[in-house]
């Protein structure tokens, strides 16, 4: 059904403009563009973000992903009336500024196409139907295409079109570009520019194909090409704009490359480009679509989540990765967190392993930064930064932006949220287990896995006759600089156990790589024995009487706040209680012990009783202040057979971006919520797992009204089809 592939805005919702700008973004793994309009509209925040192009402006705390020139502007005058959305339908009779008679915007997620249909009446009474389309080509990542079709419903209007590129856009006031070269010749306009500190050069060019005599001009940083023609009643005229983008990350001459490519793209034509783009999308969906029978909303939200992962995943670049807000907004400045490895990457590992590999290669290629961080902190091995960019160095800001009271808050995550090194290792192992890509493991993955293990070996503290890890932030970021986060300590044990097995595997199956790594990482027998000792003696906070894991010692001494009492609410409980108070309570930001249970599953070695006790303890204390939380809870609730709760949490996760229930989607898509949602369905509700014999199995706990979930995954190079149904309930005999 078509509508299960479409996200729609109907009619126009000016109050949701920034939310919609984000969710209707288009992209192709090289760049993404927010869904700002072709014409000017007050308050919109156009942004095109290109993977890997970061810059640090003087005075800013950290580098940020740079907003590229806006390639969208197409200004249209109909009989002299400027086409724009400020026109009100109530102006219908006497339209001083024209009248907006109809509006529908649709994101076709099956083919990465954004389409807008508008009915507009000019001051003269002429009525024109305008259909706008745009896509970022998936078959040629440097090509962006736009089409406007104008149909004269009433009158024979004079149409004037101006197509521009706009180099004046900034990152919320930060202008990163300099050295502009702005040109307009014939029907080709272009902008060349260079980031001021990092020195990345950009070339963007655009060619307009439209009737009428074209005139080009340059006004400041906005090259424009203009044309005019008459539209006869009941006639349709098509205007196409082809824009191309290159940076010095792709070629030495990005501007020349862009200009050449714009010409080539125009010669190919919109229809041919669109058809190649559609074919490419069809290939991706063939493997990545998950079909749910019995729940249309769930179906659409799952496709939406996969769409946003697919448009953000780099196709041909192993030096970049997906930021927490994908490429769809300026939030978190385009920085890469653990969100990528533990949330976004697994759906790719299962359905598009080559894309997952690209993302893991980013970490491999940034090992130097991780080694610097370890060294700078007095440790060995590789300690990955909490926030990462193009350099691989730690880029977490140390201070927040100025708060309403003028103060700044110290941000500790870059110092203390050290579990990211194990999260990355976890993703490496998961990728290897699923794909069987031994070549990746031997040549790259093992080095990541083992050098992060080396880091932990040097990081743990021998104390009180056991090993401890102090000054940590676990996934629950409300509690900072705590000692012995159970998540971190237990994950480190897992990491070192698997590291020892990996060393054995390398020795048996890849002796040369084994030798290379033993030498390079100094994997001496003493070091391996030290790992064994840590595994045996690591402190895992556990309450034997209550049979629960303890998030960290001292957690239960703090004030207990029953989070459900605050429902319904739109803000986090932390925001309600205030930062100072909430950090002294048991309110948890996001899945922490629950996350541990999701990730390790049976490898945690906990009984069902402990899992259930943990759930009953931590779920009511969690306020889901992070978008990373509901999906992990869905996963665990489903596995526990708590189907109703799992479904409620699933909906919460599914609505984060689509309904903007956190109120911050304007800053970009919550990439981790998207990836988490897919994992919640596959690993949680369908119970997909690799069993002890290496066989793929499901253990369904679907919501009652879901009849079936079908999907494909790649397992060890083979494409496997699954159809998961609710287990047949046997009714008691009469
Ligand atoms: O990585 C997350 C973290 O877990 C919670 N705060 C937001 C970060 C970026 O999404």
XYZ file of C-alpha atoms and ligand atoms in Angstrom:
744
model
C 0.000 0.000 0.000
C 1.478 3.327 -1.109
C 0.488 5.225 2.000
C 2.612 2.925 4.144
C 5.620 4.387 2.365
C 4.625 8.027 2.646
C 5.040 10.626 5.344
C 2.618 13.420 4.713
C 1.965 17.009 5.717
C -1.569 18.055 4.828
C -2.507 20.870 5.022
C 0.412 23.242 5.663
C 1.419 23.413 9.349
C 3.494 26.578 9.782
C 3.824 25.916 13.518
C 5.653 22.646 12.774
C 7.962 24.056 10.177
C 11.227 23.130 11.905
C 10.035 19.677 12.918
C 9.005 19.006 9.332
C 12.226 20.448 7.967
C 14.008 17.654 9.817
C 11.770 14.678 9.221
C 11.313 15.379 5.493
C 15.084 15.591 4.946
C 16.496 13.891 1.880
C 19.990 12.453 1.564
C 22.210 9.864 -0.038
C 24.942 8.940 2.439
C 27.164 11.740 1.142
C 25.039 14.640 2.283
C 21.573 15.423 3.554
C 19.395 18.468 3.060
C 16.715 19.637 5.411
C 13.291 20.148 3.926
C 13.311 23.934 3.724
C 11.194 25.359 0.957
C 12.417 26.492 -2.440
C 10.979 29.934 -1.702
C 11.809 32.102 1.277
C 9.853 31.422 4.435
C 10.459 33.241 7.705
C 11.984 31.058 10.401
C 13.099 28.153 8.258
C 16.632 26.876 8.789
C 18.005 25.503 5.537
C 20.910 23.133 5.973
C 22.895 20.819 3.773
C 25.399 18.801 5.750
C 28.175 16.906 4.016
C 29.876 14.018 5.794
C 33.340 14.820 7.073
C 33.312 18.602 6.537
C 33.964 19.978 10.016
C 35.396 23.325 11.027
C 36.221 25.092 14.263
C 35.380 28.798 14.395
C 37.283 30.997 16.823
C 35.374 31.350 20.068
C 33.347 28.140 19.576
C 33.903 25.397 22.128
C 34.274 22.588 19.620
C 34.364 21.962 15.865
C 31.090 21.437 14.080
C 29.769 19.930 10.890
C 29.542 22.798 8.452
C 26.365 23.978 6.800
C 26.994 24.089 3.036
C 25.510 26.741 0.740
C 21.794 26.309 0.225
C 21.080 24.783 -3.179
C 17.291 24.896 -2.933
C 16.233 28.494 -3.729
C 13.789 28.853 -6.596
C 11.762 32.055 -6.464
C 8.616 32.179 -8.572
C 6.528 35.206 -9.541
C 3.103 34.644 -11.044
C 1.790 37.748 -12.806
C 4.116 39.720 -10.552
C 2.817 38.094 -7.335
C 5.580 36.424 -5.358
C 4.721 32.789 -4.683
C 5.123 32.135 -0.968
C 3.415 30.304 1.870
C 2.637 33.330 4.002
C -0.406 33.810 1.840
C -3.512 32.843 3.797
C -6.463 30.928 2.494
C -8.618 33.590 4.174
C -7.185 36.125 1.720
C -9.021 34.246 -1.012
C -11.303 37.026 -2.187
C -8.926 39.945 -2.047
C -5.503 38.398 -2.058
C -3.100 41.252 -1.378
C -0.183 38.836 -1.353
C -1.703 35.978 -3.313
C -3.707 33.142 -1.802
C -2.663 29.656 -0.814
C -5.536 27.455 -1.950
C -4.101 24.014 -1.318
C -1.006 22.309 0.037
C 0.252 18.778 0.458
C 3.824 17.647 1.083
C 4.853 14.012 0.855
C 8.101 12.262 1.583
C 8.193 9.099 -0.502
C 10.453 7.014 1.650
C 10.569 4.128 -0.791
C 12.322 6.302 -3.349
C 13.872 9.142 -1.356
C 11.762 11.760 -3.089
C 10.195 14.849 -1.544
C 7.133 16.177 -3.339
C 4.980 19.220 -2.643
C 1.782 20.179 -4.403
C 0.486 23.702 -3.978
C -2.445 25.584 -5.453
C -1.803 29.305 -5.562
C -3.811 32.275 -6.694
C -2.003 35.425 -7.829
C -3.241 38.970 -7.216
C -4.470 39.056 -10.806
C -6.701 36.036 -10.211
C -4.545 33.566 -12.135
C -4.515 30.200 -10.398
C -1.492 27.948 -10.763
C -0.896 24.420 -9.503
C 2.760 23.963 -8.609
C 4.366 20.587 -8.047
C 7.850 20.629 -6.540
C 10.061 17.537 -6.395
C 13.588 16.991 -5.183
C 15.973 14.146 -4.511
C 19.602 13.577 -3.592
C 20.691 10.982 -6.102
C 21.553 7.615 -4.662
C 23.118 6.511 -7.919
C 25.462 9.502 -8.141
C 26.107 11.005 -4.743
C 27.261 14.358 -6.120
C 23.978 15.094 -7.898
C 20.923 16.841 -6.467
C 17.860 17.328 -8.609
C 14.811 19.567 -8.387
C 11.769 19.835 -10.606
C 8.944 22.367 -10.548
C 5.894 21.796 -12.711
C 3.555 24.721 -13.174
C 0.031 24.138 -14.446
C -2.234 27.083 -15.235
C -5.618 26.223 -13.786
C -7.007 29.655 -14.514
C -5.583 32.537 -16.562
C -2.501 32.858 -18.740
C 0.005 34.039 -16.150
C 3.394 35.539 -16.774
C 5.934 33.477 -14.853
C 9.326 34.724 -13.692
C 11.709 32.194 -12.172
C 14.927 32.878 -10.286
C 17.117 29.959 -9.342
C 19.969 30.640 -6.900
C 22.613 29.158 -4.697
C 22.946 30.841 -1.341
C 26.334 31.135 0.321
C 25.067 33.305 3.164
C 23.744 30.383 5.252
C 25.544 29.760 8.535
C 25.507 27.355 11.461
C 23.178 29.390 13.654
C 25.326 32.485 13.100
C 28.746 30.821 12.745
C 30.060 31.453 9.234
C 32.560 28.694 8.547
C 33.249 29.468 4.923
C 35.640 31.974 3.410
C 37.567 32.400 0.122
C 34.333 32.528 -1.839
C 34.324 32.313 -5.616
C 30.849 33.119 -6.842
C 30.057 32.916 -10.545
C 27.050 33.002 -12.847
C 27.458 32.235 -16.556
C 24.676 31.331 -18.978
C 22.448 28.941 -17.074
C 25.204 27.697 -14.723
C 25.773 29.321 -11.371
C 28.370 28.209 -8.866
C 29.999 28.785 -5.507
C 33.483 27.803 -4.473
C 34.457 28.234 -0.810
C 36.897 27.036 1.829
C 36.351 26.325 5.525
C 38.293 28.893 7.481
C 40.175 26.715 9.962
C 40.113 23.144 8.613
C 40.685 24.209 4.995
C 38.131 21.936 3.277
C 37.278 23.307 -0.150
C 33.799 23.045 -1.607
C 32.448 23.385 -5.117
C 28.725 23.678 -5.775
C 27.261 24.327 -9.189
C 23.764 24.460 -10.519
C 22.211 24.419 -13.964
C 18.664 25.473 -14.744
C 16.679 23.967 -17.592
C 13.596 26.062 -18.234
C 11.903 27.901 -21.094
C 12.670 31.566 -21.770
C 15.860 33.528 -22.152
C 18.175 32.960 -19.219
C 19.963 35.850 -17.527
C 22.599 35.243 -14.883
C 23.789 37.610 -12.165
C 25.754 37.563 -8.943
C 24.493 39.384 -5.888
C 26.912 39.010 -2.979
C 27.132 35.302 -2.158
C 24.050 34.459 -4.188
C 24.547 33.634 -7.845
C 21.230 33.585 -9.657
C 19.870 32.618 -13.038
C 16.585 34.107 -14.111
C 14.062 33.298 -16.826
C 10.546 34.348 -17.795
C 7.763 32.817 -19.867
C 4.004 32.818 -20.301
C 2.005 29.876 -19.036
C -1.137 29.319 -21.089
C -4.371 28.199 -19.442
C -4.391 24.394 -18.882
C -0.743 24.184 -19.940
C 2.044 22.574 -17.869
C 5.596 23.849 -17.988
C 8.483 22.016 -16.350
C 11.517 23.651 -14.784
C 14.469 21.473 -13.742
C 17.423 22.444 -11.595
C 20.509 20.222 -11.313
C 22.955 20.966 -8.526
C 26.223 19.208 -7.908
C 28.554 19.179 -4.922
C 32.173 18.146 -4.458
C 34.670 18.878 -1.724
C 38.424 18.614 -1.494
C 37.773 15.344 0.347
C 36.713 13.973 -3.085
C 38.924 15.785 -5.591
C 41.612 18.474 -5.882
C 39.368 20.722 -7.972
C 35.931 20.587 -6.393
C 34.586 23.656 -8.161
C 35.592 22.514 -11.642
C 34.277 19.044 -10.877
C 30.933 20.485 -9.755
C 30.593 22.699 -12.825
C 31.339 19.821 -15.186
C 29.007 17.492 -13.380
C 26.142 20.020 -13.401
C 26.356 20.117 -17.175
C 26.463 16.323 -17.393
C 23.523 15.924 -15.017
C 21.439 18.375 -17.050
C 22.281 16.439 -20.209
C 21.158 13.191 -18.604
C 17.925 14.839 -17.613
C 15.659 14.629 -14.624
C 13.747 11.514 -15.674
C 16.852 9.439 -16.319
C 18.437 10.559 -13.041
C 15.247 9.818 -11.122
C 14.901 6.397 -12.627
C 18.514 5.470 -11.717
C 17.923 6.851 -8.225
C 14.714 4.802 -7.832
C 16.455 1.619 -8.934
C 19.123 2.173 -6.336
C 16.556 2.723 -3.586
C 14.702 -0.430 -4.646
C 17.913 -2.417 -4.090
C 18.299 -1.074 -0.571
C 14.689 -1.701 0.377
C 14.818 -5.209 -1.019
C 17.129 -6.051 1.889
C 16.213 -3.528 4.567
C 12.421 -3.464 4.547
C 10.691 -4.982 7.565
C 7.028 -5.717 6.992
C 4.517 -5.728 9.787
C 1.057 -7.132 9.221
C -1.619 -5.800 11.502
C -0.289 -2.372 12.472
C -0.015 0.356 9.831
C 1.457 2.959 12.193
C 4.171 0.604 13.335
C 4.864 -0.292 9.709
C 5.300 3.309 8.665
C 7.405 4.269 11.659
C 9.764 1.362 11.081
C 10.240 2.320 7.439
C 10.742 5.934 8.444
C 13.438 4.871 10.920
C 15.230 2.737 8.335
C 14.953 5.537 5.747
C 16.784 7.959 8.016
C 19.527 5.442 8.705
C 19.897 4.666 5.006
C 20.163 8.316 3.938
C 22.818 8.956 6.584
C 25.031 5.917 6.020
C 28.171 6.734 4.029
C 28.433 4.608 0.886
C 31.936 5.288 -0.413
C 33.806 6.767 2.511
C 35.498 5.048 5.431
C 36.725 8.226 7.104
C 33.303 9.424 8.232
C 30.502 8.188 10.423
C 26.933 9.030 11.383
C 26.419 11.726 13.995
C 23.835 11.472 16.751
C 21.469 13.683 14.748
C 22.382 12.039 11.442
C 22.929 14.726 8.773
C 19.499 16.224 9.297
C 20.209 19.037 11.755
C 22.836 20.955 13.636
C 22.212 19.257 17.013
C 25.304 17.918 18.767
C 27.271 19.702 16.036
C 27.405 16.618 13.857
C 29.473 14.713 16.423
C 29.616 10.922 16.494
C 28.723 9.158 19.774
C 28.126 5.553 20.887
C 24.717 6.053 19.267
C 26.305 4.875 16.032
C 27.774 1.577 17.164
C 25.107 0.340 19.547
C 21.966 1.771 18.003
C 22.346 2.738 14.348
C 24.845 0.162 13.188
C 23.170 -3.169 14.096
C 20.283 -2.790 11.597
C 22.949 -2.206 8.938
C 25.043 -5.140 10.114
C 22.005 -7.351 9.566
C 20.624 -5.883 6.351
C 23.404 -3.867 4.637
C 26.643 -5.285 6.018
C 28.822 -3.304 3.571
C 27.496 -0.077 5.110
C 28.091 -1.341 8.636
C 31.641 -2.142 7.616
C 32.183 1.416 6.387
C 31.143 2.741 9.781
C 33.453 0.369 11.630
C 36.279 1.358 9.321
C 35.768 4.937 10.458
C 36.695 3.814 13.968
C 39.632 1.834 12.650
C 40.850 4.885 10.761
C 40.517 7.020 13.889
C 42.473 4.687 16.181
C 45.241 7.254 16.354
C 42.904 9.735 18.057
C 41.853 7.027 20.521
C 45.488 6.254 21.272
C 46.185 9.933 21.853
C 43.326 10.113 24.305
C 44.578 7.068 26.210
C 48.077 8.488 26.363
C 46.924 11.945 27.385
C 45.078 10.354 30.304
C 47.990 8.143 31.331
C 46.626 4.871 29.922
C 47.704 2.357 27.327
C 45.900 1.209 24.193
C 42.985 2.965 22.560
C 40.447 5.021 24.475
C 37.853 6.304 22.050
C 36.528 9.835 22.426
C 32.978 10.255 23.671
C 32.347 12.683 20.821
C 34.256 12.282 17.600
C 34.600 14.200 14.321
C 36.940 14.118 11.332
C 40.121 13.991 13.389
C 39.170 11.186 15.782
C 40.308 13.328 18.720
C 38.067 13.966 21.741
C 35.669 16.777 20.795
C 33.198 16.748 23.657
C 32.771 20.305 24.890
C 33.843 20.748 28.500
C 31.157 23.309 29.169
C 27.554 23.695 28.142
C 26.175 26.725 26.334
C 25.189 29.578 28.627
C 22.133 28.654 30.722
C 19.193 31.028 31.326
C 20.805 32.127 34.628
C 24.042 33.003 32.842
C 25.990 30.026 34.166
C 27.591 27.202 32.231
C 27.427 23.574 33.299
C 30.535 21.389 33.299
C 30.108 18.527 30.856
C 31.821 15.398 32.169
C 30.958 12.912 29.456
C 34.223 13.439 27.540
C 36.158 12.660 30.725
C 34.044 9.932 32.248
C 31.733 8.209 29.786
C 34.416 5.698 28.995
C 32.180 2.761 28.145
C 32.225 3.954 24.521
C 35.459 2.027 23.926
C 33.693 -1.214 24.769
C 30.568 -0.197 22.846
C 32.678 0.110 19.716
C 34.310 -3.244 20.433
C 30.839 -4.734 20.908
C 29.804 -3.533 17.440
C 32.956 -5.047 15.927
C 32.208 -8.444 17.435
C 28.546 -8.303 16.534
C 29.471 -7.469 12.938
C 31.916 -10.363 12.817
C 29.494 -12.838 14.385
C 26.758 -11.945 11.926
C 28.766 -11.538 8.751
C 31.590 -13.992 9.242
C 33.787 -11.332 7.622
C 37.087 -12.832 8.807
C 39.094 -10.572 6.535
C 37.691 -7.511 8.289
C 38.416 -8.984 11.689
C 41.957 -10.021 10.867
C 42.927 -6.804 9.141
C 41.023 -4.176 11.137
C 38.427 -5.294 13.659
C 40.770 -7.246 15.917
C 43.019 -4.238 16.271
C 40.099 -2.121 17.471
C 38.879 -4.867 19.774
C 42.230 -5.721 21.280
C 43.651 -2.232 21.630
C 40.538 -1.110 23.502
C 40.996 -4.190 25.705
C 44.575 -3.035 26.306
C 43.135 0.304 27.387
C 40.853 -1.356 29.962
C 43.700 -3.481 31.267
C 45.522 -0.267 32.109
C 42.414 1.578 33.264
C 41.003 -0.730 35.938
C 42.151 -0.181 39.508
C 43.297 -3.011 41.772
C 41.555 -2.042 45.039
C 40.027 -3.815 47.995
C 41.251 -7.199 46.774
C 39.351 -6.833 43.514
C 39.244 -4.650 40.404
C 37.219 -1.477 40.347
C 36.642 1.369 37.915
C 36.092 4.769 39.453
C 34.849 8.108 38.076
C 32.499 6.811 35.419
C 29.338 7.853 33.699
C 27.293 4.878 32.631
C 24.490 5.181 30.070
C 22.439 6.934 32.781
C 23.996 10.360 32.462
C 22.070 11.853 35.385
C 24.608 10.273 37.724
C 28.061 11.554 36.949
C 31.504 10.474 38.092
C 30.284 7.492 40.041
C 32.425 4.517 40.984
C 31.768 1.044 39.666
C 28.979 1.509 37.175
C 27.659 -2.019 36.823
C 27.111 -1.445 33.107
C 30.710 -0.419 32.565
C 32.322 -3.009 34.838
C 30.276 -5.892 33.449
C 30.799 -4.832 29.838
C 34.539 -4.623 30.473
C 34.520 -8.216 31.750
C 32.661 -9.243 28.602
C 35.165 -7.306 26.488
C 38.210 -8.953 28.071
C 36.661 -12.443 27.879
C 36.008 -12.048 24.173
C 39.450 -10.461 23.683
C 41.152 -13.588 25.040
C 39.042 -15.759 22.729
C 39.903 -13.474 19.830
C 43.620 -13.821 20.485
C 43.194 -17.623 20.403
C 41.158 -17.429 17.222
C 43.783 -15.290 15.525
C 46.523 -17.648 16.574
C 44.651 -20.585 15.055
C 43.228 -18.934 11.920
C 45.404 -15.950 11.087
C 48.869 -16.560 12.533
C 50.476 -13.670 10.659
C 47.935 -11.181 11.915
C 48.202 -12.722 15.355
C 51.932 -12.141 15.335
C 51.539 -8.618 13.959
C 49.062 -7.663 16.672
C 50.927 -9.410 19.475
C 53.952 -7.315 18.560
C 52.195 -4.035 17.819
C 49.877 -4.078 20.837
C 52.303 -5.859 23.135
C 49.944 -8.719 23.877
C 52.409 -10.421 26.184
C 51.494 -13.480 28.283
C 51.618 -11.175 31.338
C 49.088 -8.851 29.782
C 46.742 -11.715 28.926
C 47.093 -13.110 32.441
C 46.263 -9.699 33.808
C 43.058 -9.736 31.709
C 42.211 -13.169 33.160
C 42.708 -11.801 36.636
C 40.433 -8.827 35.931
C 37.749 -11.151 34.572
C 37.941 -13.233 37.738
C 38.049 -10.365 40.194
C 36.122 -7.450 38.691
C 33.641 -5.946 41.105
C 30.123 -6.398 39.745
C 27.768 -4.572 42.121
C 25.026 -7.056 42.989
C 22.535 -7.279 45.840
C 22.448 -10.959 46.768
C 19.525 -10.580 49.076
C 17.295 -8.829 46.548
C 18.877 -10.660 43.607
C 19.397 -7.542 41.528
C 22.270 -5.791 39.874
C 23.098 -2.480 41.527
C 23.476 0.339 39.026
C 26.355 1.615 41.160
C 27.067 1.362 44.881
C 25.165 4.075 46.711
C 22.433 4.284 44.087
C 19.738 2.988 46.426
C 20.820 5.343 49.244
C 19.530 8.278 47.258
C 15.975 9.606 47.396
C 13.449 7.370 45.667
C 11.140 9.198 43.263
C 8.451 7.065 41.657
C 8.642 8.295 38.085
C 5.161 6.992 37.093
C 3.617 9.475 39.558
C 4.728 12.288 37.267
C 2.767 10.941 34.288
C 1.448 12.361 32.054
C 4.293 14.743 31.381
C 6.034 16.282 28.384
C 9.293 17.190 30.156
C 11.789 14.805 31.722
C 11.501 14.306 35.475
C 14.974 15.808 35.674
C 13.671 18.998 34.080
C 10.732 18.999 36.503
C 12.860 18.441 39.613
C 15.771 20.553 38.424
C 19.296 19.323 37.758
C 20.633 19.798 41.299
C 17.903 17.823 43.001
C 17.419 15.098 40.453
C 21.056 13.985 40.522
C 20.560 13.174 44.194
C 17.624 10.918 43.450
C 17.178 7.488 41.932
C 15.682 8.940 38.749
C 17.472 7.353 35.780
C 17.842 9.054 32.417
C 17.932 6.037 30.141
C 18.297 2.300 29.957
C 21.405 1.432 31.971
C 21.074 -1.910 33.744
C 18.277 -2.527 31.229
C 20.720 -1.757 28.415
C 23.176 -4.228 29.875
C 20.481 -6.888 29.813
C 19.548 -6.036 26.224
C 23.112 -6.171 24.955
C 24.432 -9.213 26.754
C 21.257 -11.283 26.758
C 22.163 -14.800 27.841
C 25.847 -13.843 27.980
C 25.028 -11.862 31.103
C 24.564 -15.224 32.777
C 21.663 -13.960 34.887
C 18.626 -16.035 35.782
C 15.175 -15.037 34.585
C 14.446 -14.077 38.182
C 17.329 -11.586 38.233
C 16.335 -10.166 34.850
C 12.777 -9.663 36.052
C 13.905 -8.176 39.370
C 16.188 -5.781 37.516
C 13.343 -4.802 35.237
C 10.931 -4.248 38.117
C 13.539 -2.147 39.887
C 14.883 0.050 37.130
C 11.977 0.530 34.723
C 9.840 2.525 37.229
C 12.851 4.703 38.045
C 13.581 5.688 34.443
C 12.235 8.932 33.003
C 13.430 8.282 29.413
C 15.069 11.700 29.378
C 17.124 10.358 26.482
C 15.678 9.220 23.166
C 17.964 6.180 23.451
C 15.896 4.732 26.247
C 12.434 3.576 25.107
C 13.687 1.244 22.377
C 16.047 -0.623 24.717
C 13.200 -0.989 27.193
C 10.953 -2.291 24.427
C 13.543 -4.911 23.592
C 13.868 -6.174 27.147
C 10.145 -5.947 27.956
C 9.362 -7.983 24.838
C 11.900 -10.619 25.803
C 10.342 -10.831 29.220
C 6.975 -11.411 27.559
C 5.577 -8.111 28.880
C 3.888 -7.547 25.557
C 1.614 -4.658 26.485
C 4.382 -2.689 28.161
C 6.682 -3.484 25.266
C 4.149 -2.126 22.813
C 3.626 1.077 24.820
C 7.377 1.620 24.874
C 7.607 0.783 21.188
C 5.101 3.523 20.436
C 7.018 5.945 22.598
C 10.182 5.176 20.633
C 8.366 5.332 17.294
C 6.918 8.767 17.979
C 10.118 10.496 19.063
C 10.778 11.922 15.614
C 7.457 11.504 13.878
C 5.459 13.267 16.593
C 8.306 15.305 18.046
C 7.330 14.205 21.541
C 10.609 15.545 22.955
C 10.142 18.876 21.223
C 13.691 18.975 19.812
C 13.446 17.312 16.410
C 14.234 20.718 14.870
C 17.867 19.930 15.812
C 17.880 16.733 13.787
C 16.665 13.152 13.681
C 17.413 11.017 16.751
C 19.483 8.462 14.869
C 19.771 6.180 17.876
C 16.013 6.121 18.367
C 15.662 4.995 14.742
C 18.222 2.222 15.079
C 16.939 1.239 18.504
C 13.395 0.913 17.177
C 14.486 -1.555 14.533
C 16.496 -3.566 17.046
C 13.546 -3.574 19.435
C 11.465 -5.274 16.751
C 14.093 -7.689 15.457
C 15.901 -8.652 18.656
C 13.105 -7.925 21.127
C 9.720 -8.647 19.614
C 10.911 -11.219 17.080
C 13.590 -12.506 19.457
C 16.097 -12.880 16.618
C 19.362 -14.310 17.903
C 22.260 -16.590 17.144
C 21.968 -19.649 19.367
C 24.770 -21.541 21.088
C 25.241 -23.739 17.990
C 25.587 -20.716 15.734
C 22.088 -21.134 14.290
C 19.787 -18.187 13.638
C 16.659 -18.451 15.757
C 13.621 -16.367 16.623
C 11.673 -16.318 19.883
C 8.604 -14.223 19.094
C 6.887 -11.950 21.555
C 4.871 -9.858 19.129
C 2.176 -7.450 20.295
C -1.100 -9.307 20.195
C -2.490 -7.432 17.205
C 0.582 -7.968 15.023
C -0.153 -10.894 12.776
C 3.279 -11.250 11.267
C 6.669 -9.604 10.854
C 8.694 -10.459 7.736
C 12.234 -9.398 7.017
C 15.530 -10.486 5.524
C 18.910 -10.570 7.194
C 22.347 -11.523 6.014
C 23.929 -14.191 8.119
C 27.431 -15.276 7.274
C 27.022 -14.096 3.690
C 23.648 -15.780 3.084
C 20.416 -13.832 2.736
C 17.851 -15.365 5.042
C 14.122 -14.695 4.932
C 12.046 -14.663 8.125
C 8.342 -14.663 8.764
C 7.660 -14.342 12.458
C 4.192 -14.918 13.841
C 2.767 -14.864 17.299
C 2.936 -18.317 18.815
C -0.419 -20.036 18.489
C -2.200 -19.838 21.808
C -3.724 -23.123 22.831
C -7.070 -22.463 24.472
C -7.922 -24.706 27.374
C -10.215 -27.488 26.276
C -13.826 -27.156 27.328
O 24.812 9.482 23.326
C 23.672 10.098 23.799
C 23.599 9.877 25.297
O 23.487 8.523 25.601
C 22.402 10.606 25.857
N 22.515 12.004 25.557
C 22.530 12.257 24.117
C 23.701 11.552 23.461
C 23.657 11.787 21.947
O 22.488 11.244 21.419
